[in-house]
PDB file of C-alpha atoms and ligand atoms in Angstrom:
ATOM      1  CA  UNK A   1      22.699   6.760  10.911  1.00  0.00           C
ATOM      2  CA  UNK A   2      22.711   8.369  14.130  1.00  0.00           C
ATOM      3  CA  UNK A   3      23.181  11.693  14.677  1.00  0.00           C
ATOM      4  CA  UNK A   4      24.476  13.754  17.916  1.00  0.00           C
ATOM      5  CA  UNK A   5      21.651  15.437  18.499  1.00  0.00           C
ATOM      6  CA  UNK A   6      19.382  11.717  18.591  1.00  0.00           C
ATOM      7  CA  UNK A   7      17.616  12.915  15.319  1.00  0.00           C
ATOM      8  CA  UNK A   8      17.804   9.624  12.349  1.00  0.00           C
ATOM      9  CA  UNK A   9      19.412  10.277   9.137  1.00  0.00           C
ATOM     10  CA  UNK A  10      16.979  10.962   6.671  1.00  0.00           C
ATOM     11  CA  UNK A  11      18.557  11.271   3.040  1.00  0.00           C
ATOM     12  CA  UNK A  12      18.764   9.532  -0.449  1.00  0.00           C
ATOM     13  CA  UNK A  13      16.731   6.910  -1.243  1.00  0.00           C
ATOM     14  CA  UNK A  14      18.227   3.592  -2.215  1.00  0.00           C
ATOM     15  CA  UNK A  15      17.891   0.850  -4.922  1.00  0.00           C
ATOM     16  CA  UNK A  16      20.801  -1.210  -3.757  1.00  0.00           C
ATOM     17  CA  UNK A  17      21.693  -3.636  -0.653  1.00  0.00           C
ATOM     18  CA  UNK A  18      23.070  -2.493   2.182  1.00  0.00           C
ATOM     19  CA  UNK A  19      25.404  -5.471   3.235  1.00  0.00           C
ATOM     20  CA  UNK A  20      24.279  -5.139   7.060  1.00  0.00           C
ATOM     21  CA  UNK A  21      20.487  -5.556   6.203  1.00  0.00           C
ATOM     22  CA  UNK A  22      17.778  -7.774   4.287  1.00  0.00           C
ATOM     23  CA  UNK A  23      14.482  -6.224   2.606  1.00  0.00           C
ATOM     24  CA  UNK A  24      11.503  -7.708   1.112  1.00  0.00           C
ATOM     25  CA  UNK A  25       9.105  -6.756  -0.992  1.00  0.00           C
ATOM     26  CA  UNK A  26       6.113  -7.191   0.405  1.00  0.00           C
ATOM     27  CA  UNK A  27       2.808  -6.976  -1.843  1.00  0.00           C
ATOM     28  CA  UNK A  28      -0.933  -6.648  -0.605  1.00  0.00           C
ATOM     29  CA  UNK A  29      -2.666  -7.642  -3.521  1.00  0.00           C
ATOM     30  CA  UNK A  30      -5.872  -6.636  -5.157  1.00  0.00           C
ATOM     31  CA  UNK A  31      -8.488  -8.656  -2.982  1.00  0.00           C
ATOM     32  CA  UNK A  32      -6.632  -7.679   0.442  1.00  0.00           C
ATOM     33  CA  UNK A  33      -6.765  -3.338  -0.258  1.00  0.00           C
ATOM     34  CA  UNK A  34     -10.433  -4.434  -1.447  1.00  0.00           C
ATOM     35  CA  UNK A  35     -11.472  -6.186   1.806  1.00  0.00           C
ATOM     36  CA  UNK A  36     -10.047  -3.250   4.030  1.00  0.00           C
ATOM     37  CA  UNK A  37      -7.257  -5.327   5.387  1.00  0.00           C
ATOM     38  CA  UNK A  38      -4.234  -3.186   4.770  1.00  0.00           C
ATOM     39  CA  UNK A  39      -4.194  -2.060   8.010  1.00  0.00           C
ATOM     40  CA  UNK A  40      -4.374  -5.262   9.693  1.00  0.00           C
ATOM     41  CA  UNK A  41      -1.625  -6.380   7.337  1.00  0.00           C
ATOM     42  CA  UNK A  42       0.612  -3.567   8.023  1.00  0.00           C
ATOM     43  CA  UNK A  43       0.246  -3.692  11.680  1.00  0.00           C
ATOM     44  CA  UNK A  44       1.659  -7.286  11.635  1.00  0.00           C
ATOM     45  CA  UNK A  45       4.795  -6.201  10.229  1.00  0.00           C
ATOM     46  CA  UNK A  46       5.166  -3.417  12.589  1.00  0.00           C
ATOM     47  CA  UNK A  47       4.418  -5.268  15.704  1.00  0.00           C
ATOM     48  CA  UNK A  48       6.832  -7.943  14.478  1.00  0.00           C
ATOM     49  CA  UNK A  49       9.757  -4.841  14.538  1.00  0.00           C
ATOM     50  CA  UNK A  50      10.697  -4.785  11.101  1.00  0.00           C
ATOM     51  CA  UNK A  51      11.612  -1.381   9.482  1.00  0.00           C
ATOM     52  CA  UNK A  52       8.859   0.130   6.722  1.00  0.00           C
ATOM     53  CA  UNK A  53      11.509   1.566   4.269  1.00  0.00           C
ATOM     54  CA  UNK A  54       9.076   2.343   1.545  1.00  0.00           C
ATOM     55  CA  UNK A  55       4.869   2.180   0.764  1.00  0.00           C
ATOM     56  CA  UNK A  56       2.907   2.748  -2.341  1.00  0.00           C
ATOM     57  CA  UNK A  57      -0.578   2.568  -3.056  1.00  0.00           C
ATOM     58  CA  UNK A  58      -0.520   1.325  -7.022  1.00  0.00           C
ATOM     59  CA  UNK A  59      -2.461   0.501 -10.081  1.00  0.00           C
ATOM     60  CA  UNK A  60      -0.193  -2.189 -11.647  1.00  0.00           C
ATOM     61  CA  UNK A  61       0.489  -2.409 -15.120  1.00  0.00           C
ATOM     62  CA  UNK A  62       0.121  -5.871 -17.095  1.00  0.00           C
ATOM     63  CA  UNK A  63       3.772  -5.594 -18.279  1.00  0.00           C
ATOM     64  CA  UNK A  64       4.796  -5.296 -14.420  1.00  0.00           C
ATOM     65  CA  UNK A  65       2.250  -8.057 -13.395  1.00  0.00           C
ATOM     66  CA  UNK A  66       3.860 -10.566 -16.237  1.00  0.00           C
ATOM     67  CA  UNK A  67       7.480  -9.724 -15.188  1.00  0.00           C
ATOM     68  CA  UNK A  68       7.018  -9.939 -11.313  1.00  0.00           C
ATOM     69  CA  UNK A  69       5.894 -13.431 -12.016  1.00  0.00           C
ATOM     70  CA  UNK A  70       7.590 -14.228 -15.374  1.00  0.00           C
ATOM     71  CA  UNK A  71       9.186 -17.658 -13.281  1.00  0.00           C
ATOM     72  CA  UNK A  72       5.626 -18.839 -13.786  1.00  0.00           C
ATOM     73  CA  UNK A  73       4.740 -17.442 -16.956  1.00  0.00           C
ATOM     74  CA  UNK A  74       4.038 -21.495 -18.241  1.00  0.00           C
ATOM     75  CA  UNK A  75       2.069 -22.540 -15.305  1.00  0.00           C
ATOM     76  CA  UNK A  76      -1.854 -22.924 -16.370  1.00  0.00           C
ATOM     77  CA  UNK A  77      -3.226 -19.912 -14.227  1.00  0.00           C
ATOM     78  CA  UNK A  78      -0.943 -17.345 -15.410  1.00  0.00           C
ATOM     79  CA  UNK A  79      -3.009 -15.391 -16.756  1.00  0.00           C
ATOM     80  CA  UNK A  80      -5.688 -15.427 -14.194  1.00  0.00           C
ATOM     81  CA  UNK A  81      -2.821 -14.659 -12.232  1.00  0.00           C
ATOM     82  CA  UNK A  82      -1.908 -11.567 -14.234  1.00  0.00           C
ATOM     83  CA  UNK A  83      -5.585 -10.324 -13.928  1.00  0.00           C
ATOM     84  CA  UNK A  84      -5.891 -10.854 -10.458  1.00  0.00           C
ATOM     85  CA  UNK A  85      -2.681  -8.881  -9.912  1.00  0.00           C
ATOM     86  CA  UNK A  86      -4.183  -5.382 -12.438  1.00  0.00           C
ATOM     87  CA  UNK A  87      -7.624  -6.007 -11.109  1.00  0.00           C
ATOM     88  CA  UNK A  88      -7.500  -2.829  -8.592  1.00  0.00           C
ATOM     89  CA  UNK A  89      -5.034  -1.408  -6.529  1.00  0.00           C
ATOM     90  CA  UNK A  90      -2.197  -2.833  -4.827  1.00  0.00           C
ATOM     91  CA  UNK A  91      -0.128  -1.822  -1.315  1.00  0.00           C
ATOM     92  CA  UNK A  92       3.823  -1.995  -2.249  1.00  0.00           C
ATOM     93  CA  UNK A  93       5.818  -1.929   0.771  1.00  0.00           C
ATOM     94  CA  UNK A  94       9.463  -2.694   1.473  1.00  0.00           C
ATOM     95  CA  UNK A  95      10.287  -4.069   4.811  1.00  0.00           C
ATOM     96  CA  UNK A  96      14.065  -4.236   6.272  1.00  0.00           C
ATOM     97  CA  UNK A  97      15.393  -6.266   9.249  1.00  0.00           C
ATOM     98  CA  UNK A  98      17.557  -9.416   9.995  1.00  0.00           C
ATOM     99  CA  UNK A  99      15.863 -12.908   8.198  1.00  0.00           C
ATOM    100  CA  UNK A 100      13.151 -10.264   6.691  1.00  0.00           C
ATOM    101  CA  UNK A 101      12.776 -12.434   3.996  1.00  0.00           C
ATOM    102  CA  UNK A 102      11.585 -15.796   5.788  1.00  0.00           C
ATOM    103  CA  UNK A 103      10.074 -14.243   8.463  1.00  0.00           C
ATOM    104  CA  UNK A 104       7.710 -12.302   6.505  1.00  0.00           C
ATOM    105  CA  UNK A 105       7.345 -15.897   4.110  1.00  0.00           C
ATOM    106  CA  UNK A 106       6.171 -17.354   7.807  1.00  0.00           C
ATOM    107  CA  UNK A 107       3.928 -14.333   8.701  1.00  0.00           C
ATOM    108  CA  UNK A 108       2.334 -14.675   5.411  1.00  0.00           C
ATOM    109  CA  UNK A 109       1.392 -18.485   5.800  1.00  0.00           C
ATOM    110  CA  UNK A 110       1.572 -20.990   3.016  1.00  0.00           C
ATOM    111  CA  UNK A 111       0.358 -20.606  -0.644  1.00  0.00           C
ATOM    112  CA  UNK A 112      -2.749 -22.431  -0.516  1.00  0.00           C
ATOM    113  CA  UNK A 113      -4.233 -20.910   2.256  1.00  0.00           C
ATOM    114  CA  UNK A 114      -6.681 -24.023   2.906  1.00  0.00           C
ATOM    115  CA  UNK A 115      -2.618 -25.049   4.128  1.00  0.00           C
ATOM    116  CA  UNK A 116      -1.954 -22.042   6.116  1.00  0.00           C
ATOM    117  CA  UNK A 117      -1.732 -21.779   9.759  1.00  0.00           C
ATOM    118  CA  UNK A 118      -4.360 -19.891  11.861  1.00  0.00           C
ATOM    119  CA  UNK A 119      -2.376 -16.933  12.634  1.00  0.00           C
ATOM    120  CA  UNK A 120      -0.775 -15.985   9.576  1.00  0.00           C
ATOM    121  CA  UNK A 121      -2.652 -13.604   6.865  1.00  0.00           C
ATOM    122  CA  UNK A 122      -3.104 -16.426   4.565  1.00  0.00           C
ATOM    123  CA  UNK A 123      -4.612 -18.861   7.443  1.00  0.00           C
ATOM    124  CA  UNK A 124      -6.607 -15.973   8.958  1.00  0.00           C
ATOM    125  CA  UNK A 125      -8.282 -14.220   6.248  1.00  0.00           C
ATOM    126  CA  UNK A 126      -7.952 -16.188   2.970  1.00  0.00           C
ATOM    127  CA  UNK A 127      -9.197 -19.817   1.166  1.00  0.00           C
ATOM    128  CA  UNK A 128      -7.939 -20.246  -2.494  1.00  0.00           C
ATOM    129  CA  UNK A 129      -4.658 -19.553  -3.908  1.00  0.00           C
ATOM    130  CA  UNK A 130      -6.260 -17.094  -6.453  1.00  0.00           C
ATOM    131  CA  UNK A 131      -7.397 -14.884  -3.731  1.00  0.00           C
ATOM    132  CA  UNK A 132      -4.378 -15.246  -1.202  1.00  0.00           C
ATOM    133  CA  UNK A 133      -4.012 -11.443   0.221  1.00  0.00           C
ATOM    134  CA  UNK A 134      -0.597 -10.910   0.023  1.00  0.00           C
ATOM    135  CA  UNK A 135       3.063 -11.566  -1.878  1.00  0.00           C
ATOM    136  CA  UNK A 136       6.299 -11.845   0.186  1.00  0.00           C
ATOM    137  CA  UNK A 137       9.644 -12.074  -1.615  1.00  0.00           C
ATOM    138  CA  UNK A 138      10.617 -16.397  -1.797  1.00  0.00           C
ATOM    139  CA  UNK A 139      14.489 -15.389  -1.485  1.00  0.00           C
ATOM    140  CA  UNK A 140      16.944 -12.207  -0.746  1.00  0.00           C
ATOM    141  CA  UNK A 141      18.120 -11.702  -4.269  1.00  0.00           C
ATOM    142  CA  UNK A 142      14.118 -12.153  -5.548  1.00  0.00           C
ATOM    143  CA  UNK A 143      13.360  -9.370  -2.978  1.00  0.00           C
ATOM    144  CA  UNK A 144      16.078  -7.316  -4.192  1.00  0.00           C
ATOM    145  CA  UNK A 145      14.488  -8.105  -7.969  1.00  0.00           C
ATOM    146  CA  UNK A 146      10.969  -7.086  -6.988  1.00  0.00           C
ATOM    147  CA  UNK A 147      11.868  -4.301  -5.116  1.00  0.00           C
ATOM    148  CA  UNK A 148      13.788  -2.622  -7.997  1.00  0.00           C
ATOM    149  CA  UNK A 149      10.458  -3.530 -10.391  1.00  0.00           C
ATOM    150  CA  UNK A 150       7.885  -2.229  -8.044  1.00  0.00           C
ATOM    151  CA  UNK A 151      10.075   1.252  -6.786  1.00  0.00           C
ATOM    152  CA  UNK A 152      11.831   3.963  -8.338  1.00  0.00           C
ATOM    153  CA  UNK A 153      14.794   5.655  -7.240  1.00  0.00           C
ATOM    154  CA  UNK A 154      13.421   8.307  -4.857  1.00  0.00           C
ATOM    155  CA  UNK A 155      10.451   6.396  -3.429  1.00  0.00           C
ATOM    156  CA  UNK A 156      12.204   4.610  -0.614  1.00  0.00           C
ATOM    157  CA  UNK A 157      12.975   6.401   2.691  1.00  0.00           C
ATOM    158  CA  UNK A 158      16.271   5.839   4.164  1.00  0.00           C
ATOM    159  CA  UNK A 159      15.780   6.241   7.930  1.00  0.00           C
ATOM    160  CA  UNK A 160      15.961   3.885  11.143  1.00  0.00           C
ATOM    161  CA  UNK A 161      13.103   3.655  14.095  1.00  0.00           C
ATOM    162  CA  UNK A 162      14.224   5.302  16.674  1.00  0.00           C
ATOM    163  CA  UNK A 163      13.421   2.363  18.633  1.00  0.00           C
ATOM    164  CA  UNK A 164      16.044   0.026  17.031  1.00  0.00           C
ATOM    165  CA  UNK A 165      17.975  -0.660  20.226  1.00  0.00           C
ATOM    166  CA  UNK A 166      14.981  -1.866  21.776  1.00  0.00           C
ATOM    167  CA  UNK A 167      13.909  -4.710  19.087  1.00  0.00           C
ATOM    168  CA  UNK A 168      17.976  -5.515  18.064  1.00  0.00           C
ATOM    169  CA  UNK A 169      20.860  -5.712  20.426  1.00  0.00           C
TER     170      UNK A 169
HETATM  171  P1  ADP B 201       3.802 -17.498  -3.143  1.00  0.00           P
HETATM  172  O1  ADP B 201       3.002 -16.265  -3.443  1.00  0.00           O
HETATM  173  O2  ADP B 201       3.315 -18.174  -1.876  1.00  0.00           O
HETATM  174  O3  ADP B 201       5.294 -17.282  -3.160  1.00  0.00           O
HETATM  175  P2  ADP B 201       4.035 -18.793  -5.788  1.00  0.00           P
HETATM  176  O4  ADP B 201       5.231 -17.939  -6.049  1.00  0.00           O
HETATM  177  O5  ADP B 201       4.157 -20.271  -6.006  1.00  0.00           O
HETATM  178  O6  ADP B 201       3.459 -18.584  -4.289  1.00  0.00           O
HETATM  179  O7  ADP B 201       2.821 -18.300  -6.689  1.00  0.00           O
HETATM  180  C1  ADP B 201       2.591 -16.920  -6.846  1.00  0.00           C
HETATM  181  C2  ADP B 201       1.118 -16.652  -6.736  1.00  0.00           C
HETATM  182  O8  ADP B 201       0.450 -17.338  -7.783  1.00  0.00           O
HETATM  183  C3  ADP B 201       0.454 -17.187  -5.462  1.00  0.00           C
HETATM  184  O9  ADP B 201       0.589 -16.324  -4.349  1.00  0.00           O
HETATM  185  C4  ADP B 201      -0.988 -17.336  -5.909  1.00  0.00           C
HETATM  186  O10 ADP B 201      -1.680 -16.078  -5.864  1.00  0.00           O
HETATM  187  C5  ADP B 201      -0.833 -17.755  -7.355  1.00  0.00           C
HETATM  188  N1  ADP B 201      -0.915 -19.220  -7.446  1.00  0.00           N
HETATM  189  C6  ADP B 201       0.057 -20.100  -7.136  1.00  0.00           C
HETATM  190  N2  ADP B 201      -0.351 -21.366  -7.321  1.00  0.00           N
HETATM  191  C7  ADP B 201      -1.627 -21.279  -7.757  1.00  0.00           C
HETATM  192  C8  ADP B 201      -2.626 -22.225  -8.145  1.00  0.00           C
HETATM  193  N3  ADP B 201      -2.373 -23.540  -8.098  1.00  0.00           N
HETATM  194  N4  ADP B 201      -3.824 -21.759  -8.538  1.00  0.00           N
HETATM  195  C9  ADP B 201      -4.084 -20.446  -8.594  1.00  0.00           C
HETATM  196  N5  ADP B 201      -3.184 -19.506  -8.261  1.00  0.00           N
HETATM  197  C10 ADP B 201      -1.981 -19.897  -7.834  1.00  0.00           C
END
């Protein structure tokens, strides 16, 4: 994506993988825009080096709620689940870089965040499960499926920091 002239390609969004990268969607749910932590939250993914390739803020829908998690559409707090997820806004984001995926999954900390690491979101600013912060993608093809849910063509910015070189070799 690099042009002569050092500027970054800036053109068509994308829905689809790019074989040399890995993106996950990243989620900072209802509780998390609430508290004020999006920055916070943010900044942890850009310190870490990882590309922002798109960023929403969004009032979810309870059809989009139920399909994001339709894998645990059985389990007893579903549905508290569900209306956790529409309660009030949300942060979408898309984040792009080598092991993005389980990276992010370590940055986030564990599910129950009495389990999480101090360090992580979870472990630093969270206590139940039903009020965890933030969703990370569990696998590349999930992100892929939760990306394509939670953005439409034309919302995702195809461009690389110009600082690449200096977090990949
Ligand atoms: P993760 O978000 O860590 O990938 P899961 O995919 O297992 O975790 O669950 C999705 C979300 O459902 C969790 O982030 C949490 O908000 C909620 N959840 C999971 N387990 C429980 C539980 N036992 N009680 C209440 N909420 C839960």
């Amino acid at each position: 994506g690099r042009r002569p002239n050092g500027q970054q390609r800036i053109s068509s969004s994308r829905l689809t993988v790019n074989a040399a990268s890995e993106r996950s969607y990243i989620m900072i749910k209802p509780d998390g825009v609430q508290r004020g932590l999006v920055g916070d939250i943010i900044s942890r993914f850009e310190r870490k080096g990882f590309a922002l390739k798109g960023l929403k803020l969004f009032q979810t829908p309870q059809d989009l709620a139920e399909e994001h998690y339709s894998e645990l559409k059985e389990r007893p707090f579903f549905p508290a689940l569900v209306k956790y997820i529409v309660s009030g806004p949300v942060v979408c984001m898309v984040w792009e870089g080598p092991g993005v995926v389980a990276s992010a999954r370590k940055l986030i900390g564990a599910t129950n965040p009495l389990n999480a690491e101090p360090g992580t979101i979870r472990g630093d600013f969270a206590i139940v499960s039903g009020r965890n912060v933030v969703h990370g993608s569990d696998s590349p093809a999930n992100g892929e499926r939760e990306i394509a849910l939670w953005f439409k063509e034309g919302e995702l910015v195809d461009w690389e920091p110009t600082v690449l070189p200096w977090v990949l070799e």
